[in-house]
PDB file of C-alpha atoms in Angstrom:
ATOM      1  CA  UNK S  12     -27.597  53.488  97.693  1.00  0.00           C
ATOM      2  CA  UNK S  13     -26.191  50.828  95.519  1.00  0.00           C
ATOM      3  CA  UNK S  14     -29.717  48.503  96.283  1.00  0.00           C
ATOM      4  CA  UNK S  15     -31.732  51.828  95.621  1.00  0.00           C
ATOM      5  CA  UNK S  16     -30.723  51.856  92.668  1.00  0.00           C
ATOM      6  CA  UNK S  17     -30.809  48.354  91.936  1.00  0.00           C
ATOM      7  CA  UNK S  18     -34.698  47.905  92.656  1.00  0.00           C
ATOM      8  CA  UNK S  19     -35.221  51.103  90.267  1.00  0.00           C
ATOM      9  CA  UNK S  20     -33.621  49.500  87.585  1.00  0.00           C
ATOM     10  CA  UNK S  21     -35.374  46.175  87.910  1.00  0.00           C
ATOM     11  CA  UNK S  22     -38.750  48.111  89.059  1.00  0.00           C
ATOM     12  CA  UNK S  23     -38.127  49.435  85.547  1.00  0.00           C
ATOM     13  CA  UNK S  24     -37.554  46.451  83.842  1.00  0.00           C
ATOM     14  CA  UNK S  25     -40.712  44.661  85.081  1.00  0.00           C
ATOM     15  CA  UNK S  26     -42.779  47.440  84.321  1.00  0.00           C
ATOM     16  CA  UNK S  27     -41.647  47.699  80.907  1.00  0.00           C
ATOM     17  CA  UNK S  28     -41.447  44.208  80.799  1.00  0.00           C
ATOM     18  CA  UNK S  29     -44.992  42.933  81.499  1.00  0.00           C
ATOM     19  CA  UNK S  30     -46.654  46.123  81.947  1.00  0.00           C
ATOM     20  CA  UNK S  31     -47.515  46.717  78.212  1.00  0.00           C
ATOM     21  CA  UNK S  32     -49.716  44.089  75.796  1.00  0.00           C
ATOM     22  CA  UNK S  33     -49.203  43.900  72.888  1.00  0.00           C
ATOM     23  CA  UNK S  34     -52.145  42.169  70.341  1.00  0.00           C
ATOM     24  CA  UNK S  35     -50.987  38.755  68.533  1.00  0.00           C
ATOM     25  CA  UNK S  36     -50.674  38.977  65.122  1.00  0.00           C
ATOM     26  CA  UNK S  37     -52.180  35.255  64.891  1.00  0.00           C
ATOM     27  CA  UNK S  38     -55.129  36.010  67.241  1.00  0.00           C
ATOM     28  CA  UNK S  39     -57.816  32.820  66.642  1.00  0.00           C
ATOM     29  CA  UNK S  40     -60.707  35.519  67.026  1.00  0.00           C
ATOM     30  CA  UNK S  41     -62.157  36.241  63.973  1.00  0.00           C
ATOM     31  CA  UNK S  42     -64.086  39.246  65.483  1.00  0.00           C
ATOM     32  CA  UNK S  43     -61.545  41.766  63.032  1.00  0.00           C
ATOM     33  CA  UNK S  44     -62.280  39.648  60.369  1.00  0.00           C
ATOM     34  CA  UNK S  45     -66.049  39.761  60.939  1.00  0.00           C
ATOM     35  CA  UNK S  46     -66.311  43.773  60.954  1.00  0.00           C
ATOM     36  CA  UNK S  47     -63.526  44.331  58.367  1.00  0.00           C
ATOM     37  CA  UNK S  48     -66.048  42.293  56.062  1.00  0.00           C
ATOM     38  CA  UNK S  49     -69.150  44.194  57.438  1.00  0.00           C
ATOM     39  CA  UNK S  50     -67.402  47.603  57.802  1.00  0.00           C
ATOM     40  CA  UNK S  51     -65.293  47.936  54.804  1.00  0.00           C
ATOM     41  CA  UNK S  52     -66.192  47.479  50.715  1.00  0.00           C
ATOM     42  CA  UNK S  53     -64.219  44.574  49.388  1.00  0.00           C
ATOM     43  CA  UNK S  54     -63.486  44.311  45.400  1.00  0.00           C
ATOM     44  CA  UNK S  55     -63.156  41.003  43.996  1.00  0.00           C
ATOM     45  CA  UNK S  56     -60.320  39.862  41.674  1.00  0.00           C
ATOM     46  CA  UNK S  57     -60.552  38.100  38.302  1.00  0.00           C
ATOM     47  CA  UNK S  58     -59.604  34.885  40.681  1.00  0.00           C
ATOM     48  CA  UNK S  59     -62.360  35.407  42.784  1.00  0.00           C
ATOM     49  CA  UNK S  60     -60.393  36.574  45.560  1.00  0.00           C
ATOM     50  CA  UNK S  61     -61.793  39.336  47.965  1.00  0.00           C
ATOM     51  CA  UNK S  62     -59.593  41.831  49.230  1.00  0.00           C
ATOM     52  CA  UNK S  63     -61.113  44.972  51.579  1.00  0.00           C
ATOM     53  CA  UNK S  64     -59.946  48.116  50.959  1.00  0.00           C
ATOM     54  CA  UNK S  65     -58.838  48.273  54.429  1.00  0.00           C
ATOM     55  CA  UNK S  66     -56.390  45.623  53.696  1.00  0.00           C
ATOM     56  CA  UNK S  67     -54.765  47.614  50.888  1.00  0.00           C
ATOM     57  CA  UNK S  68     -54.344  50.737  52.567  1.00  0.00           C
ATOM     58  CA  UNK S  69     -52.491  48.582  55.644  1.00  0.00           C
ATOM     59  CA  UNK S  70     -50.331  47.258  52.889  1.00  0.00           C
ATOM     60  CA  UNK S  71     -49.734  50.649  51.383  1.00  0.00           C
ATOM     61  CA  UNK S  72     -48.548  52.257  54.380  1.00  0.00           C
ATOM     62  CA  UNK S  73     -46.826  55.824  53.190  1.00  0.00           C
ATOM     63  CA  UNK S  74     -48.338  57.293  49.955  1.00  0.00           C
ATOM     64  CA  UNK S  75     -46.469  58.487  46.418  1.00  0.00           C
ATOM     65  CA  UNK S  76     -48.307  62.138  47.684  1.00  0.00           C
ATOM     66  CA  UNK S  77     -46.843  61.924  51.295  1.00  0.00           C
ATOM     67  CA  UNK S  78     -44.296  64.227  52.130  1.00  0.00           C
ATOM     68  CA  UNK S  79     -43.011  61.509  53.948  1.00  0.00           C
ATOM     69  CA  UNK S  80     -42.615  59.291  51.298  1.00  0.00           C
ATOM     70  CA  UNK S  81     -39.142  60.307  50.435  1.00  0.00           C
ATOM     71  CA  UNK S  82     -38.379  59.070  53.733  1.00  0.00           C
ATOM     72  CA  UNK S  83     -39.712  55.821  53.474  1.00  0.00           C
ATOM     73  CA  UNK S  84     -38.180  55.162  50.196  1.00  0.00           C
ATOM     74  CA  UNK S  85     -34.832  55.928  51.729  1.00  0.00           C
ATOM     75  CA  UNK S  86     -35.644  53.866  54.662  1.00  0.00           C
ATOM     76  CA  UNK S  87     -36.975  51.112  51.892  1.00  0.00           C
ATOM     77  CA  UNK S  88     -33.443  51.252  50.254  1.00  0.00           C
ATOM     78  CA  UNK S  89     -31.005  51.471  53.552  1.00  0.00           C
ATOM     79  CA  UNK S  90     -33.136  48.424  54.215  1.00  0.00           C
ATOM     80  CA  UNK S  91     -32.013  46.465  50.824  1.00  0.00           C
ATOM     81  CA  UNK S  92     -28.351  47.794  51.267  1.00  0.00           C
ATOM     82  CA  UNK S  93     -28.132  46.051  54.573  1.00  0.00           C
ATOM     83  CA  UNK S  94     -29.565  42.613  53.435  1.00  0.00           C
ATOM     84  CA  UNK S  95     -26.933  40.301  52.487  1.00  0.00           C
ATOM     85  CA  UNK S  96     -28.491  36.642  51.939  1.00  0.00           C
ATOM     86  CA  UNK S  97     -30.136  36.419  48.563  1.00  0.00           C
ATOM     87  CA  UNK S  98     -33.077  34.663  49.842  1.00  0.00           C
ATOM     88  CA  UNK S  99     -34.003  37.625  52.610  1.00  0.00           C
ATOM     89  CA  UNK S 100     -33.526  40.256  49.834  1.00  0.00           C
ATOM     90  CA  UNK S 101     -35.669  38.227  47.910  1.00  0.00           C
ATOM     91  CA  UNK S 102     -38.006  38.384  50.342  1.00  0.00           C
ATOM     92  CA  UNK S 103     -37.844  42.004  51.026  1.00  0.00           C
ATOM     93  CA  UNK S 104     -38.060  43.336  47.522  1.00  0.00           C
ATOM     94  CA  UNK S 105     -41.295  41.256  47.629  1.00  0.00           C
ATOM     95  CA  UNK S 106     -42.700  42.766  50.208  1.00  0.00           C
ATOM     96  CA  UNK S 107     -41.736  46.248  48.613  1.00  0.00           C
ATOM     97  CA  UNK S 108     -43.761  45.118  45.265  1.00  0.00           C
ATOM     98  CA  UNK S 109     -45.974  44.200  47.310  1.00  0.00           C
ATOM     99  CA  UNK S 110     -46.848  47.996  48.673  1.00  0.00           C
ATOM    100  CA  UNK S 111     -45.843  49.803  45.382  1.00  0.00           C
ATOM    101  CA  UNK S 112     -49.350  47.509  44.203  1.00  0.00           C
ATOM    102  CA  UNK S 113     -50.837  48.455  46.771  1.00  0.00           C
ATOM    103  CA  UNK S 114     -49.872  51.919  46.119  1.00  0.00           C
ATOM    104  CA  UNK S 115     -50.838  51.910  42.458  1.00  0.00           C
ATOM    105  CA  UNK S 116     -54.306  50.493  43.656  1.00  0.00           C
ATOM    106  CA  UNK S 117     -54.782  53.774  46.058  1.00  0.00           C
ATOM    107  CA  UNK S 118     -53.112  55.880  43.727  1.00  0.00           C
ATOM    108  CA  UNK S 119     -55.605  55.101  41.334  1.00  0.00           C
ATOM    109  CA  UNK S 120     -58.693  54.929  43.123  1.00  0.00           C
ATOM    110  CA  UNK S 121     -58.123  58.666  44.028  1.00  0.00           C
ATOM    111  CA  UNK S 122     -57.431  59.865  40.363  1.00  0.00           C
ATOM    112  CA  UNK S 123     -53.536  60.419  40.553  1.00  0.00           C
ATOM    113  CA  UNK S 124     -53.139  57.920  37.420  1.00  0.00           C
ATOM    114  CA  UNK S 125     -49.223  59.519  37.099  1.00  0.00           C
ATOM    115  CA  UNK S 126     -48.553  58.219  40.848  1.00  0.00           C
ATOM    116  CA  UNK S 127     -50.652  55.172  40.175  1.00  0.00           C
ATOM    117  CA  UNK S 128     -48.269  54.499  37.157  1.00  0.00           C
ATOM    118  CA  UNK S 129     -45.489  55.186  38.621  1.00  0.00           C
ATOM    119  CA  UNK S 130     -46.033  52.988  41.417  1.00  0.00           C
ATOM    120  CA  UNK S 131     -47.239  50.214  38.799  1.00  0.00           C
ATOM    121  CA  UNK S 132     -43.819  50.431  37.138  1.00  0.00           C
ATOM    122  CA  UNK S 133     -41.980  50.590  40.091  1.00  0.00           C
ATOM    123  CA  UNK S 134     -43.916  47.159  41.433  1.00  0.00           C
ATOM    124  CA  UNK S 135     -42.931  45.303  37.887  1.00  0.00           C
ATOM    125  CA  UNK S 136     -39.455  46.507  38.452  1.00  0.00           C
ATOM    126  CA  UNK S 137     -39.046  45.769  42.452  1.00  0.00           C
ATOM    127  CA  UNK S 138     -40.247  42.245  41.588  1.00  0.00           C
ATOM    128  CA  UNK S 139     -38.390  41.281  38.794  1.00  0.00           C
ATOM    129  CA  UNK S 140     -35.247  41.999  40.793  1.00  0.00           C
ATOM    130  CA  UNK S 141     -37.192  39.869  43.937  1.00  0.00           C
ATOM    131  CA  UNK S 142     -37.458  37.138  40.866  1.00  0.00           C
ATOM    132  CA  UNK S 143     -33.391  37.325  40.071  1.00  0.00           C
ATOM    133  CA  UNK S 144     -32.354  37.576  43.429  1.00  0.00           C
ATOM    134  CA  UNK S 145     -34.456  34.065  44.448  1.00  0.00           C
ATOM    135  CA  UNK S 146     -32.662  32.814  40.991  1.00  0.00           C
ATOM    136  CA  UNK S 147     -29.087  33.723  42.630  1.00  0.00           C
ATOM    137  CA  UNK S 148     -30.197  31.978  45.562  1.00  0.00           C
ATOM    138  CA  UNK S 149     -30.984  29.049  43.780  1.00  0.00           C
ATOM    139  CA  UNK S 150     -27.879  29.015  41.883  1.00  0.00           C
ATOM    140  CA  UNK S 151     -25.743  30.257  44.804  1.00  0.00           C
ATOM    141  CA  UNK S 152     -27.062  27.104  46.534  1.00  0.00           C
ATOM    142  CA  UNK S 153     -26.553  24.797  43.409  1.00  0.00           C
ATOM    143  CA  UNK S 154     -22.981  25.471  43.884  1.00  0.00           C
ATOM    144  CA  UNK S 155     -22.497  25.017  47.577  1.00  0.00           C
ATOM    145  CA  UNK S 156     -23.850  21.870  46.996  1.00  0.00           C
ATOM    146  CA  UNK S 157     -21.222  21.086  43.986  1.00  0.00           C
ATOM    147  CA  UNK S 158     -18.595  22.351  46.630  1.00  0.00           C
ATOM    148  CA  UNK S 159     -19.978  20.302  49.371  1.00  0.00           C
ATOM    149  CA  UNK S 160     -19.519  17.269  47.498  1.00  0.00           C
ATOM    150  CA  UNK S 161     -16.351  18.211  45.677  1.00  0.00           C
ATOM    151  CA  UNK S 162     -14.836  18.658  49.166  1.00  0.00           C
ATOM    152  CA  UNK S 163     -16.023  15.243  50.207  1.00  0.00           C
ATOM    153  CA  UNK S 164     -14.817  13.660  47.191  1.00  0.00           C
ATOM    154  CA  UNK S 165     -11.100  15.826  48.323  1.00  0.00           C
ATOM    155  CA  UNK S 166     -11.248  14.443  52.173  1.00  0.00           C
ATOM    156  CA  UNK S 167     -12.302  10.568  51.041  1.00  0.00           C
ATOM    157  CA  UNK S 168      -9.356  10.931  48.521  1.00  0.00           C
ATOM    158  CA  UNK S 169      -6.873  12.196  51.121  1.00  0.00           C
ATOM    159  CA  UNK S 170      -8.246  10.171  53.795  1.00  0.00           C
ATOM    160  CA  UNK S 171      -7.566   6.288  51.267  1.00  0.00           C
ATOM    161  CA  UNK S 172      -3.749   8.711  50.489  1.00  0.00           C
ATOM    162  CA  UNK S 173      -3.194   8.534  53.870  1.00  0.00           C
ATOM    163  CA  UNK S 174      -4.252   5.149  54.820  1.00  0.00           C
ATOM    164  CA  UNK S 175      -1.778   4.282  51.963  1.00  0.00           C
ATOM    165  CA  UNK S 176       0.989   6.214  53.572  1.00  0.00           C
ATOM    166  CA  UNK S 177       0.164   4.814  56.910  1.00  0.00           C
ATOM    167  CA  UNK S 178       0.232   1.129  55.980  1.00  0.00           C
ATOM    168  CA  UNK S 179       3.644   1.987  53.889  1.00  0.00           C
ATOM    169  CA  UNK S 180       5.672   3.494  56.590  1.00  0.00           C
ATOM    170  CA  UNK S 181       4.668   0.525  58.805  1.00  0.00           C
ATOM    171  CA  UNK S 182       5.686  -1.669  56.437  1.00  0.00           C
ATOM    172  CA  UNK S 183       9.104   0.024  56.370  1.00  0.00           C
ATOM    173  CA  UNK S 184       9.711   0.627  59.836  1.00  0.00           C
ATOM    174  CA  UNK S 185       7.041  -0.033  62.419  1.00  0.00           C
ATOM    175  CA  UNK S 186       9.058   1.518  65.259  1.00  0.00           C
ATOM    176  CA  UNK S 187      10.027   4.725  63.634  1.00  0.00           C
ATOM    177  CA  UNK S 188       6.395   5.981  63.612  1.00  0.00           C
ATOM    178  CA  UNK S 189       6.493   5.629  67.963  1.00  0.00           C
ATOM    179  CA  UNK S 190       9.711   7.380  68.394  1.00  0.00           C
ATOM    180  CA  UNK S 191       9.312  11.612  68.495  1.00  0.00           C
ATOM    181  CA  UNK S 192      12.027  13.206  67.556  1.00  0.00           C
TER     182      UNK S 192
END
């Protein structure tokens, strides 16, 4: 019974294992590329950067008009509450500014200019705090260096104090420091 079992459970594990493919995200085809360009309308930025419409959406995910945006916002925030290094909230908050644009982009291309707003205020907001929390990285970092080398400025210090210690107690008794008491 016990081997029964056994082969189910690794039956189960190789099938669910290697029986599903998943597509890489860093796939050297440029097929996607090729009929995103053909496919979709692309608007070009003041930098002369081209970005398709397809793109934004992706990077929109959930819309302000979703009912299930409340949802994602609350998933969006449990998300920045359980983030603890400075650098990764950093990062995240980015990533959040960078779908409220996204959002705003949508939002305005289909006429909701109070969503779009919103969305724009929320971006400038979302990446300010991505700016202050990279700054309290930066800092943060600043000072474990300072600590770093205060505490190897403390350890060289007690290391020459004991050194002086040493060579005074052998000087006073060089068989007292064999003896255990």
């Amino acid at each position: 019974m016990k081997k029964k079992i056994a082969a189910m459970v690794l039956g189960f594990y190789l099938t669910g294992a290697f029986g599903v493919a998943y597509a890489s995200p860093n796939s050297t085809s440029n097929v996607g590329q090729i009929e995103d360009k053909a496919t979709s309308p692309a608007s070009t930025t003041e930098d002369g950067v081209q970005v398709s419409i397809v793109a934004i959406k992706d990077t929109a995910g959930v819309l302000p008009d979703s009912r299930f945006y409340s949802i994602e916002r609350k998933i969006e925030q449990l998300q920045i509450a359980i983030t603890r290094s400075e650098e990764k909230l950093s990062a995240v908050k980015a990533q959040l500014a960078t779908e409220r644009a996204a959002e705003a982009v949508i939002m305005s291309d289909l006429g909701k200019e109070e969503l779009a707003g919103r969305a724009t205020t929320e971006y400038m907001e979302v990446l300010a705090s991505a700016a202050e929390h990279i700054n309290n990285a930066i800092e943060a970092e600043n000072e474990a260096v300072q600590t770093l080398d205060a505490l190897n400025e403390a350890y060289r210090r007690s290391e020459d104090i004991l050194k002086i210690i040493k060579s005074r107690s052998l000087r006073k008794a060089p068989g007292q420091l064999l003896k255990t008491h």
